[in-house]
Amino acid sequence: MNLYASILLAAGHAYAAQPLWGQCGGIGWTGDTTCVSGAACVFSNDWYSQCLPSSSTTIRPSSSSSTTRPVSTTSASTSTATGFVDLAVAAGKQYFGIMIDNSDLEKPEYMVIAGNTHIFNQATPGNRMKWDATEPSRNQFSFSAADALVTWAQSGGRQLRGHTLVWHNQLPAWVTNGGFNNATLVSVLQNHVTNVAKHFAGKLKTWDVTNEIFNEDGTWRQSVFYKTIGEYYVDIAFRAAAAADPNVGLAANDYNLDTTNGKVAAYVALVKRLKARGVKITQVGSQAHLTVGQTPSFNSMVSALNSLVAAGVDVAITELDIRMQLPATSAKLEQQKKDYNTAIRACMAVPRCVGITIAGYTDKYSWIQNGAPLPYDENYRPKPAYYGIIDGLKGIADT
Ligand code: 9MR
C-alpha cells in the first residue's frame, strides 16, 4: 500500500475494494490494491494489476521463469519497469504495436492493456480499412468504422499502419465477380486506392498497399487483379497510393517471409523491378504467422529480412502470432516463449526492421481459433511468451 492510501486509512477513510476486472495496482496507481470477495489482484504488467476471478487465477504471472514478480504499486519515478514499447524504442525501433478492431475498443477490460502506450504505441486496423469495409459497393465509400480507430490511435499518439488497399480476400463480390475487362478493372483499382488513400492522407505512417500477392513458390497468386491486368496492377496500386498520400510509406505485406524461400526471392525481384520502373515502395511487411516448435531459426529469419533489406526497402514484422496445438502444456508454453523470443530478436538484429506488431495480444481474442497464439492468456495474464518478448527486446536469447 502506498503512503497516501496508508494516511487515508489511518484517518478512517478506507477505499472500497476494487470490483471484478477493476485495476488494483501498477505504476502510478493510488487506489486500493484489494479486490472484492471472489477476485484476486493479479499482476498483468508493470503498469497494471487487475482483479480477476480468484477461482481461475494465481497472484503471480504464469511464467515459469518469472514467478516472483509481485503486484506492482511502485511509483514511476523510482521504477525501472519497462514495457514492450519502452524496450523497443530504447533499442532503436519505432514502435511495438497491435492489430486491433473496432469491437476491441468497446471492451474496457481489453483496452486497459491494448490502450497502454508503454505496451503498444502502434496500431494496425484488423479489418476496417479493407476493400469490403471501405468500398462495399462500387464507388460508395464508407470510412466511419476506420475513422473511429484512427481517432483512438491518434488520441494516444500511436503510429498507424493502413491495412490494406489491395487484397484478394475480403474483396467484395462486385470486384471479384464483376467480369471487368482490363481497362475497367484498372480504373476500379485506381479509384479505390485513390479514394481510400486520400481519405487517410497524413494520418498513416505506412500503407499495406498490397497483401499476399505471391504464392509460396514465388509465382503470382491468380487473383482477379493479376488475371485481368497482370503484374502491372501492383505498379498501378503503388503509384495511385503515392499520388494520393505523398508522405506515407508504401509496403507489400505477406506471410511466410520467415526463411529465404521462393516467396522472399519473388519480393526481392519485385522490389527491384518496381524501383527500376520508378515506382515508390518503401517496405516489405512480414506477417510472421508462426507455429510453436516450427518457428524458423534466428539465422533463417535474419537472413530472410536481410535479403529483403538488400533490395532497398525497410522491413517490419506486421502480424506476429505463434499458434500451438492445444492443450497448452508447460512444455509448449516454454517453446512458445523461445519462438517469440527468436522472432523478436530477428527484428532486433536487422537495423532496417522498423518495428513489430502482434496480431492481438490475448488468447481470448485471436483470428486463430484454439491455438493460444498470443503472449497473454485468456484471463489477460502474461504467459511465458510475454517474457520471451521482453527478453528479445532486451537482446537476451531464451535458449
Ligand atoms: O485480423 C483479421 C481477422 O479479424 C479476420 O477474420 C481475417 C479474415 O480474413 O483477417 C484478419 O487478418 C488477416 C490479415 O488481414 C492479413 N493476414 C492474415 C490475417 C488472418 O487472415
GROMACS .gro file of C-alpha atoms and ligand atoms in nm:
model
  420
    1MET     CA    1   0.000   0.000   0.000
    2ASN     CA    2   0.133   0.342  -0.081
    3LEU     CA    3   0.182   0.624   0.162
    4TYR     CA    4  -0.124   0.818   0.051
    5ALA     CA    5  -0.351   0.518   0.098
    6SER     CA    6  -0.198   0.450   0.439
    7ILE     CA    7  -0.264   0.803   0.553
    8LEU     CA    8  -0.623   0.785   0.435
    9LEU     CA    9  -0.678   0.457   0.612
   10ALA     CA   10  -0.523   0.593   0.931
   11ALA     CA   11  -0.763   0.887   0.908
   12GLY     CA   12  -1.050   0.644   0.890
   13HIS     CA   13  -1.121   0.667   0.516
   14ALA     CA   14  -1.096   0.321   0.367
   15TYR     CA   15  -1.110   0.266  -0.009
   16ALA     CA   16  -1.372   0.027  -0.134
   17ALA     CA   17  -1.221  -0.296  -0.260
   18GLN     CA   18  -1.185  -0.289  -0.634
   19PRO     CA   19  -1.453  -0.463  -0.845
   20LEU     CA   20  -1.401  -0.766  -1.064
   21TRP     CA   21  -1.191  -0.660  -1.370
   22GLY     CA   22  -1.101  -0.335  -1.193
   23GLN     CA   23  -0.746  -0.205  -1.157
   24CYS     CA   24  -0.573  -0.286  -0.828
   25GLY     CA   25  -0.212  -0.193  -0.887
   26GLY     CA   26   0.055  -0.074  -1.125
   27ILE     CA   27   0.291   0.218  -1.161
   28GLY     CA   28   0.118   0.537  -1.059
   29TRP     CA   29  -0.183   0.356  -0.915
   30THR     CA   30  -0.301   0.525  -0.595
   31GLY     CA   31  -0.627   0.335  -0.547
   32ASP     CA   32  -0.698   0.028  -0.340
   33THR     CA   33  -0.492  -0.281  -0.402
   34THR     CA   34  -0.752  -0.525  -0.273
   35CYS     CA   35  -1.034  -0.684  -0.468
   36VAL     CA   36  -1.392  -0.773  -0.386
   37SER     CA   37  -1.458  -1.118  -0.247
   38GLY     CA   38  -1.412  -1.384  -0.513
   39ALA     CA   39  -1.150  -1.184  -0.701
   40ALA     CA   40  -0.773  -1.165  -0.663
   41CYS     CA   41  -0.533  -0.887  -0.756
   42VAL     CA   42  -0.318  -1.029  -1.036
   43PHE     CA   43  -0.006  -0.875  -1.183
   44SER     CA   44  -0.061  -0.816  -1.551
   45ASN     CA   45   0.226  -0.585  -1.635
   46ASP     CA   46   0.421  -0.316  -1.457
   47TRP     CA   47   0.151  -0.059  -1.519
   48TYR     CA   48  -0.146  -0.272  -1.439
   49SER     CA   49  -0.267  -0.529  -1.193
   50GLN     CA   50  -0.625  -0.641  -1.227
   51CYS     CA   51  -0.897  -0.801  -1.012
   52LEU     CA   52  -0.961  -1.135  -1.175
   53PRO     CA   53  -1.188  -1.421  -1.067
   54SER     CA   54  -0.987  -1.586  -0.791
   55SER     CA   55  -1.101  -1.936  -0.885
   56SER     CA   56  -0.909  -1.913  -1.211
   57THR     CA   57  -0.606  -1.716  -1.104
   58THR     CA   58  -0.291  -1.715  -0.904
   59ILE     CA   59  -0.133  -1.398  -0.771
   60ARG     CA   60   0.173  -1.449  -0.985
   61PRO     CA   61   0.217  -1.426  -1.361
   62SER     CA   62   0.214  -1.756  -1.541
   63SER     CA   63   0.580  -1.761  -1.639
   64SER     CA   64   0.784  -2.047  -1.508
   65SER     CA   65   1.096  -1.835  -1.521
   66SER     CA   66   0.946  -1.523  -1.367
   67THR     CA   67   0.732  -1.645  -1.084
   68THR     CA   68   0.829  -1.387  -0.829
   69ARG     CA   69   0.711  -1.067  -0.995
   70PRO     CA   70   0.486  -0.901  -0.740
   71VAL     CA   71   0.182  -0.686  -0.775
   72SER     CA   72   0.342  -0.354  -0.854
   73THR     CA   73   0.244  -0.034  -0.681
   74THR     CA   74   0.574   0.145  -0.719
   75SER     CA   75   0.582   0.500  -0.844
   76ALA     CA   76   0.709   0.577  -1.194
   77SER     CA   77   0.995   0.786  -1.060
   78THR     CA   78   1.156   0.500  -0.869
   79SER     CA   79   1.066   0.218  -1.104
   80THR     CA   80   1.292   0.057  -1.357
   81ALA     CA   81   0.993  -0.110  -1.514
   82THR     CA   82   0.977  -0.128  -1.889
   83GLY     CA   83   0.703  -0.224  -2.130
   84PHE     CA   84   0.730  -0.356  -2.487
   85VAL     CA   85   0.735  -0.002  -2.622
   86ASP     CA   86   0.997   0.134  -2.381
   87LEU     CA   87   1.227  -0.154  -2.464
   88ALA     CA   88   1.166  -0.143  -2.838
   89VAL     CA   89   1.225   0.231  -2.857
   90ALA     CA   90   1.536   0.207  -2.635
   91ALA     CA   91   1.667  -0.048  -2.886
   92GLY     CA   92   1.614   0.190  -3.178
   93LYS     CA   93   1.283   0.059  -3.312
   94GLN     CA   94   1.000   0.297  -3.399
   95TYR     CA   95   0.727   0.105  -3.223
   96PHE     CA   96   0.578  -0.208  -3.073
   97GLY     CA   97   0.219  -0.242  -3.187
   98ILE     CA   98  -0.102  -0.434  -3.202
   99MET     CA   99  -0.356  -0.532  -3.465
  100ILE     CA  100  -0.690  -0.411  -3.336
  101ASP     CA  101  -1.052  -0.384  -3.442
  102ASN     CA  102  -1.346  -0.159  -3.362
  103SER     CA  103  -1.510  -0.427  -3.146
  104ASP     CA  104  -1.198  -0.424  -2.927
  105LEU     CA  105  -1.245  -0.056  -2.849
  106GLU     CA  106  -1.579  -0.147  -2.687
  107LYS     CA  107  -1.423  -0.385  -2.432
  108PRO     CA  108  -1.296  -0.186  -2.133
  109GLU     CA  109  -1.106  -0.479  -1.984
  110TYR     CA  110  -0.935  -0.540  -2.320
  111MET     CA  111  -0.841  -0.178  -2.366
  112VAL     CA  112  -0.658  -0.150  -2.034
  113ILE     CA  113  -0.361  -0.327  -2.186
  114ALA     CA  114  -0.433  -0.250  -2.554
  115GLY     CA  115  -0.457   0.119  -2.471
  116ASN     CA  116  -0.140   0.141  -2.262
  117THR     CA  117   0.117   0.322  -2.474
  118HIS     CA  118   0.405   0.176  -2.273
  119ILE     CA  119   0.296  -0.158  -2.412
  120PHE     CA  120   0.164  -0.071  -2.762
  121ASN     CA  121   0.231   0.257  -2.941
  122GLN     CA  122   0.133   0.146  -3.289
  123ALA     CA  123  -0.191   0.007  -3.430
  124THR     CA  124  -0.297  -0.174  -3.744
  125PRO     CA  125  -0.674  -0.195  -3.805
  126GLY     CA  126  -0.762  -0.564  -3.835
  127ASN     CA  127  -1.045  -0.528  -4.085
  128ARG     CA  128  -1.189  -0.182  -4.124
  129MET     CA  129  -0.961  -0.045  -4.393
  130LYS     CA  130  -1.006  -0.346  -4.622
  131TRP     CA  131  -1.192  -0.318  -4.951
  132ASP     CA  132  -1.513  -0.485  -4.827
  133ALA     CA  133  -1.530  -0.231  -4.545
  134THR     CA  134  -1.428   0.082  -4.736
  135GLU     CA  135  -1.597   0.032  -5.076
  136PRO     CA  136  -1.867  -0.231  -5.028
  137SER     CA  137  -2.049  -0.112  -5.343
  138ARG     CA  138  -1.886   0.042  -5.645
  139ASN     CA  139  -1.780   0.399  -5.575
  140GLN     CA  140  -1.972   0.402  -5.243
  141PHE     CA  141  -1.710   0.466  -4.979
  142SER     CA  142  -1.755   0.407  -4.609
  143PHE     CA  143  -1.495   0.522  -4.359
  144SER     CA  144  -1.672   0.572  -4.028
  145ALA     CA  145  -1.553   0.249  -3.863
  146ALA     CA  146  -1.192   0.304  -3.968
  147ASP     CA  147  -1.215   0.669  -3.865
  148ALA     CA  148  -1.306   0.562  -3.510
  149LEU     CA  149  -0.989   0.356  -3.492
  150VAL     CA  150  -0.784   0.641  -3.633
  151THR     CA  151  -0.928   0.880  -3.374
  152TRP     CA  152  -0.845   0.638  -3.093
  153ALA     CA  153  -0.493   0.578  -3.225
  154GLN     CA  154  -0.423   0.948  -3.265
  155SER     CA  155  -0.554   1.021  -2.915
  156GLY     CA  156  -0.258   0.832  -2.773
  157GLY     CA  157  -0.006   0.944  -3.033
  158ARG     CA  158   0.005   0.593  -3.174
  159GLN     CA  159   0.160   0.528  -3.511
  160LEU     CA  160  -0.090   0.378  -3.762
  161ARG     CA  161  -0.043   0.123  -4.038
  162GLY     CA  162  -0.308   0.117  -4.309
  163HIS     CA  163  -0.421  -0.236  -4.390
  164THR     CA  164  -0.484  -0.299  -4.676
  165LEU     CA  165  -0.557  -0.142  -5.014
  166VAL     CA  166  -0.541  -0.445  -5.244
  167TRP     CA  167  -0.606  -0.800  -5.125
  168HIS     CA  168  -0.777  -1.099  -5.287
  169ASN     CA  169  -0.966  -1.169  -4.959
  170GLN     CA  170  -1.233  -0.953  -4.803
  171LEU     CA  171  -1.282  -0.824  -5.155
  172PRO     CA  172  -1.647  -0.757  -5.242
  173ALA     CA  173  -1.818  -0.979  -5.497
  174TRP     CA  174  -1.876  -0.677  -5.720
  175VAL     CA  175  -1.499  -0.672  -5.778
  176THR     CA  176  -1.424  -1.045  -5.777
  177ASN     CA  177  -1.716  -1.143  -5.995
  178GLY     CA  178  -1.764  -0.817  -6.182
  179GLY     CA  179  -1.633  -0.958  -6.511
  180PHE     CA  180  -1.443  -0.633  -6.569
  181ASN     CA  181  -1.207  -0.608  -6.864
  182ASN     CA  182  -0.852  -0.480  -6.823
  183ALA     CA  183  -0.930  -0.111  -6.872
  184THR     CA  184  -1.230  -0.112  -6.641
  185LEU     CA  185  -1.056  -0.304  -6.362
  186VAL     CA  186  -0.760  -0.065  -6.388
  187SER     CA  187  -0.996   0.225  -6.334
  188VAL     CA  188  -1.178   0.043  -6.049
  189LEU     CA  189  -0.843  -0.022  -5.883
  190GLN     CA  190  -0.717   0.333  -5.929
  191ASN     CA  191  -1.044   0.474  -5.800
  192HIS     CA  192  -1.037   0.256  -5.488
  193VAL     CA  193  -0.675   0.320  -5.397
  194THR     CA  194  -0.701   0.692  -5.468
  195ASN     CA  195  -1.015   0.746  -5.262
  196VAL     CA  196  -0.908   0.537  -4.964
  197ALA     CA  197  -0.552   0.667  -4.952
  198LYS     CA  198  -0.674   1.028  -4.992
  199HIS     CA  199  -0.922   0.986  -4.708
  200PHE     CA  200  -0.650   0.879  -4.465
  201ALA     CA  201  -0.376   1.101  -4.610
  202GLY     CA  202  -0.147   1.243  -4.344
  203LYS     CA  203  -0.274   1.007  -4.075
  204LEU     CA  204  -0.084   0.687  -4.151
  205LYS     CA  205   0.285   0.605  -4.131
  206THR     CA  206   0.269   0.318  -4.380
  207TRP     CA  207   0.012   0.153  -4.605
  208ASP     CA  208   0.000  -0.215  -4.682
  209VAL     CA  209  -0.068  -0.132  -5.046
  210THR     CA  210  -0.071  -0.497  -5.145
  211ASN     CA  211  -0.131  -0.805  -4.933
  212GLU     CA  212  -0.037  -1.166  -5.016
  213ILE     CA  213   0.024  -1.126  -5.390
  214PHE     CA  214   0.257  -1.425  -5.432
  215ASN     CA  215   0.219  -1.800  -5.386
  216GLU     CA  216   0.463  -1.986  -5.163
  217ASP     CA  217   0.686  -2.077  -5.459
  218GLY     CA  218   0.711  -1.716  -5.570
  219THR     CA  219   0.468  -1.742  -5.859
  220TRP     CA  220   0.191  -1.484  -5.883
  221ARG     CA  221  -0.127  -1.551  -5.693
  222GLN     CA  222  -0.403  -1.579  -5.952
  223SER     CA  223  -0.621  -1.303  -5.810
  224VAL     CA  224  -0.875  -1.121  -6.022
  225PHE     CA  225  -0.625  -0.835  -6.042
  226TYR     CA  226  -0.338  -1.048  -6.172
  227LYS     CA  227  -0.554  -1.246  -6.409
  228THR     CA  228  -0.712  -0.935  -6.560
  229ILE     CA  229  -0.429  -0.681  -6.550
  230GLY     CA  230  -0.107  -0.877  -6.500
  231GLU     CA  231   0.189  -0.772  -6.286
  232TYR     CA  232   0.134  -0.403  -6.359
  233TYR     CA  233  -0.164  -0.396  -6.126
  234VAL     CA  234   0.094  -0.367  -5.849
  235ASP     CA  235   0.254  -0.064  -6.016
  236ILE     CA  236  -0.088   0.092  -6.062
  237ALA     CA  237  -0.180   0.046  -5.696
  238PHE     CA  238   0.152   0.179  -5.562
  239ARG     CA  239   0.151   0.477  -5.800
  240ALA     CA  240  -0.206   0.570  -5.707
  241ALA     CA  241  -0.128   0.544  -5.333
  242ALA     CA  242   0.185   0.759  -5.371
  243ALA     CA  243  -0.010   1.023  -5.562
  244ALA     CA  244  -0.291   1.029  -5.305
  245ASP     CA  245  -0.066   1.047  -4.996
  246PRO     CA  246   0.286   1.153  -5.096
  247ASN     CA  247   0.433   1.115  -4.747
  248VAL     CA  248   0.304   0.774  -4.648
  249GLY     CA  249   0.533   0.470  -4.658
  250LEU     CA  250   0.423   0.209  -4.910
  251ALA     CA  251   0.455  -0.160  -4.829
  252ALA     CA  252   0.392  -0.500  -4.978
  253ASN     CA  253   0.281  -0.734  -4.699
  254ASP     CA  254   0.279  -1.114  -4.688
  255TYR     CA  255   0.312  -1.425  -4.472
  256ASN     CA  256   0.577  -1.696  -4.495
  257LEU     CA  257   0.862  -1.450  -4.539
  258ASP     CA  258   1.044  -1.606  -4.244
  259THR     CA  259   1.304  -1.806  -4.437
  260THR     CA  260   1.493  -1.738  -4.759
  261ASN     CA  261   1.233  -1.916  -4.969
  262GLY     CA  262   1.080  -1.868  -5.313
  263LYS     CA  263   0.835  -1.609  -5.189
  264VAL     CA  264   1.109  -1.393  -5.039
  265ALA     CA  265   1.301  -1.421  -5.366
  266ALA     CA  266   0.989  -1.307  -5.553
  267TYR     CA  267   0.963  -0.997  -5.332
  268VAL     CA  268   1.331  -0.918  -5.373
  269ALA     CA  269   1.291  -0.932  -5.750
  270LEU     CA  270   0.964  -0.737  -5.747
  271VAL     CA  271   1.110  -0.457  -5.534
  272LYS     CA  272   1.397  -0.424  -5.781
  273ARG     CA  273   1.162  -0.418  -6.081
  274LEU     CA  274   0.934  -0.162  -5.919
  275LYS     CA  275   1.227   0.062  -5.834
  276ALA     CA  276   1.365   0.025  -6.186
  277ARG     CA  277   1.027   0.141  -6.317
  278GLY     CA  278   1.024   0.441  -6.084
  279VAL     CA  279   0.754   0.305  -5.856
  280LYS     CA  280   0.785   0.402  -5.490
  281ILE     CA  281   0.798   0.109  -5.247
  282THR     CA  282   0.946   0.166  -4.903
  283GLN     CA  283   0.888  -0.154  -4.711
  284VAL     CA  284   0.807  -0.523  -4.720
  285GLY     CA  285   0.596  -0.636  -4.425
  286SER     CA  286   0.649  -0.986  -4.288
  287GLN     CA  287   0.329  -1.101  -4.120
  288ALA     CA  288   0.502  -1.379  -3.923
  289HIS     CA  289   0.209  -1.610  -3.853
  290LEU     CA  290   0.417  -1.885  -3.696
  291THR     CA  291   0.373  -2.220  -3.525
  292VAL     CA  292   0.518  -2.331  -3.193
  293GLY     CA  293   0.809  -2.569  -3.248
  294GLN     CA  294   0.821  -2.491  -3.620
  295THR     CA  295   0.941  -2.134  -3.598
  296PRO     CA  296   1.243  -2.089  -3.825
  297SER     CA  297   1.580  -2.039  -3.662
  298PHE     CA  298   1.708  -1.695  -3.568
  299ASN     CA  299   1.962  -1.713  -3.852
  300SER     CA  300   1.695  -1.804  -4.108
  301MET     CA  301   1.470  -1.520  -4.003
  302VAL     CA  302   1.752  -1.269  -4.003
  303SER     CA  303   1.869  -1.387  -4.347
  304ALA     CA  304   1.520  -1.352  -4.491
  305LEU     CA  305   1.480  -1.000  -4.353
  306ASN     CA  306   1.828  -0.903  -4.471
  307SER     CA  307   1.759  -1.027  -4.826
  308LEU     CA  308   1.457  -0.801  -4.842
  309VAL     CA  309   1.651  -0.508  -4.699
  310ALA     CA  310   1.925  -0.563  -4.957
  311ALA     CA  311   1.666  -0.496  -5.228
  312GLY     CA  312   1.639  -0.142  -5.091
  313VAL     CA  313   1.343  -0.140  -4.852
  314ASP     CA  314   1.272  -0.135  -4.480
  315VAL     CA  315   1.106  -0.438  -4.326
  316ALA     CA  316   0.866  -0.482  -4.035
  317ILE     CA  317   0.703  -0.772  -3.854
  318THR     CA  318   0.338  -0.693  -3.908
  319GLU     CA  319   0.105  -0.959  -3.764
  320LEU     CA  320   0.310  -1.176  -3.532
  321ASP     CA  321   0.144  -1.470  -3.358
  322ILE     CA  322   0.267  -1.820  -3.278
  323ARG     CA  323  -0.001  -2.087  -3.256
  324MET     CA  324   0.014  -2.424  -3.086
  325GLN     CA  325  -0.186  -2.744  -3.087
  326LEU     CA  326  -0.400  -2.738  -2.772
  327PRO     CA  327  -0.392  -2.834  -2.492
  328ALA     CA  328  -0.125  -2.589  -2.387
  329THR     CA  329   0.124  -2.788  -2.183
  330SER     CA  330   0.402  -2.616  -1.993
  331ALA     CA  331   0.648  -2.757  -2.247
  332LYS     CA  332   0.455  -2.596  -2.533
  333LEU     CA  333   0.429  -2.267  -2.345
  334GLU     CA  334   0.805  -2.270  -2.288
  335GLN     CA  335   0.864  -2.346  -2.657
  336GLN     CA  336   0.628  -2.062  -2.749
  337LYS     CA  337   0.834  -1.832  -2.527
  338LYS     CA  338   1.150  -1.932  -2.715
  339ASP     CA  339   0.980  -1.890  -3.053
  340TYR     CA  340   0.854  -1.541  -2.969
  341ASN     CA  341   1.198  -1.458  -2.841
  342THR     CA  342   1.352  -1.576  -3.169
  343ALA     CA  343   1.116  -1.371  -3.386
  344ILE     CA  344   1.166  -1.058  -3.178
  345ARG     CA  345   1.544  -1.094  -3.176
  346ALA     CA  346   1.543  -1.137  -3.555
  347CYS     CA  347   1.385  -0.794  -3.597
  348MET     CA  348   1.621  -0.651  -3.335
  349ALA     CA  349   1.918  -0.783  -3.531
  350VAL     CA  350   1.816  -0.604  -3.852
  351PRO     CA  351   1.856  -0.226  -3.827
  352ARG     CA  352   1.603  -0.164  -4.105
  353CYS     CA  353   1.339  -0.374  -3.928
  354VAL     CA  354   1.144  -0.072  -3.808
  355GLY     CA  355   0.904  -0.234  -3.561
  356ILE     CA  356   0.691  -0.525  -3.454
  357THR     CA  357   0.312  -0.560  -3.450
  358ILE     CA  358   0.138  -0.857  -3.290
  359ALA     CA  359  -0.199  -0.986  -3.414
  360GLY     CA  360  -0.391  -0.904  -3.094
  361TYR     CA  361  -0.243  -0.975  -2.752
  362THR     CA  362  -0.469  -1.208  -2.554
  363ASP     CA  363  -0.571  -1.564  -2.638
  364LYS     CA  364  -0.925  -1.456  -2.553
  365TYR     CA  365  -0.946  -1.279  -2.890
  366SER     CA  366  -0.749  -1.405  -3.188
  367TRP     CA  367  -0.830  -1.482  -3.550
  368ILE     CA  368  -0.680  -1.826  -3.476
  369GLN     CA  369  -0.936  -2.043  -3.300
  370ASN     CA  370  -0.796  -2.275  -3.032
  371GLY     CA  371  -0.430  -2.202  -3.090
  372ALA     CA  372  -0.335  -1.996  -2.782
  373PRO     CA  373  -0.111  -1.792  -3.013
  374LEU     CA  374  -0.061  -1.471  -2.814
  375PRO     CA  375   0.153  -1.353  -2.520
  376TYR     CA  376  -0.131  -1.302  -2.269
  377ASP     CA  377  -0.369  -1.581  -2.173
  378GLU     CA  378  -0.749  -1.568  -2.185
  379ASN     CA  379  -0.753  -1.404  -1.840
  380TYR     CA  380  -0.516  -1.129  -1.952
  381ARG     CA  381  -0.225  -1.277  -1.758
  382PRO     CA  382   0.121  -1.270  -1.916
  383LYS     CA  383   0.223  -1.612  -2.048
  384PRO     CA  384   0.583  -1.729  -2.076
  385ALA     CA  385   0.566  -1.584  -2.429
  386TYR     CA  386   0.531  -1.238  -2.276
  387TYR     CA  387   0.871  -1.280  -2.110
  388GLY     CA  388   1.013  -1.421  -2.432
  389ILE     CA  389   0.919  -1.091  -2.597
  390ILE     CA  390   1.060  -0.884  -2.310
  391ASP     CA  391   1.386  -1.078  -2.323
  392GLY     CA  392   1.400  -1.046  -2.701
  393LEU     CA  393   1.355  -0.669  -2.685
  394LYS     CA  394   1.644  -0.660  -2.437
  395GLY     CA  395   1.855  -0.869  -2.673
  396ILE     CA  396   1.852  -1.170  -2.439
  397ALA     CA  397   1.826  -1.510  -2.607
  398ASP     CA  398   1.593  -1.762  -2.439
  399THR     CA  399   1.756  -2.088  -2.530
  4009MR     O1  400  -0.738  -0.998  -3.827
  4009MR     C1  401  -0.829  -1.022  -3.932
  4009MR     C2  402  -0.939  -1.114  -3.882
  4009MR     O2  403  -1.015  -1.047  -3.786
  4009MR     C3  404  -1.026  -1.158  -3.997
  4009MR     O3  405  -1.119  -1.253  -3.951
  4009MR     C4  406  -0.941  -1.218  -4.107
  4009MR     C5  407  -1.028  -1.259  -4.221
  4009MR     O4  408  -0.963  -1.264  -4.343
  4009MR     O5  409  -0.845  -1.125  -4.150
  4009MR     C6  410  -0.764  -1.083  -4.048
  4009MR     O6  411  -0.633  -1.077  -4.058
  4009MR     C7  412  -0.563  -1.121  -4.173
  4009MR     C8  413  -0.482  -1.007  -4.224
  4009MR     O7  414  -0.568  -0.906  -4.268
  4009MR     C9  415  -0.388  -1.049  -4.334
  4009MR     N1  416  -0.306  -1.159  -4.295
  4009MR    C10  417  -0.381  -1.275  -4.248
  4009MR    C11  418  -0.475  -1.240  -4.135
  4009MR    C12  419  -0.560  -1.359  -4.099
  4009MR     O8  420  -0.646  -1.394  -4.201
   0.00000   0.00000   0.00000
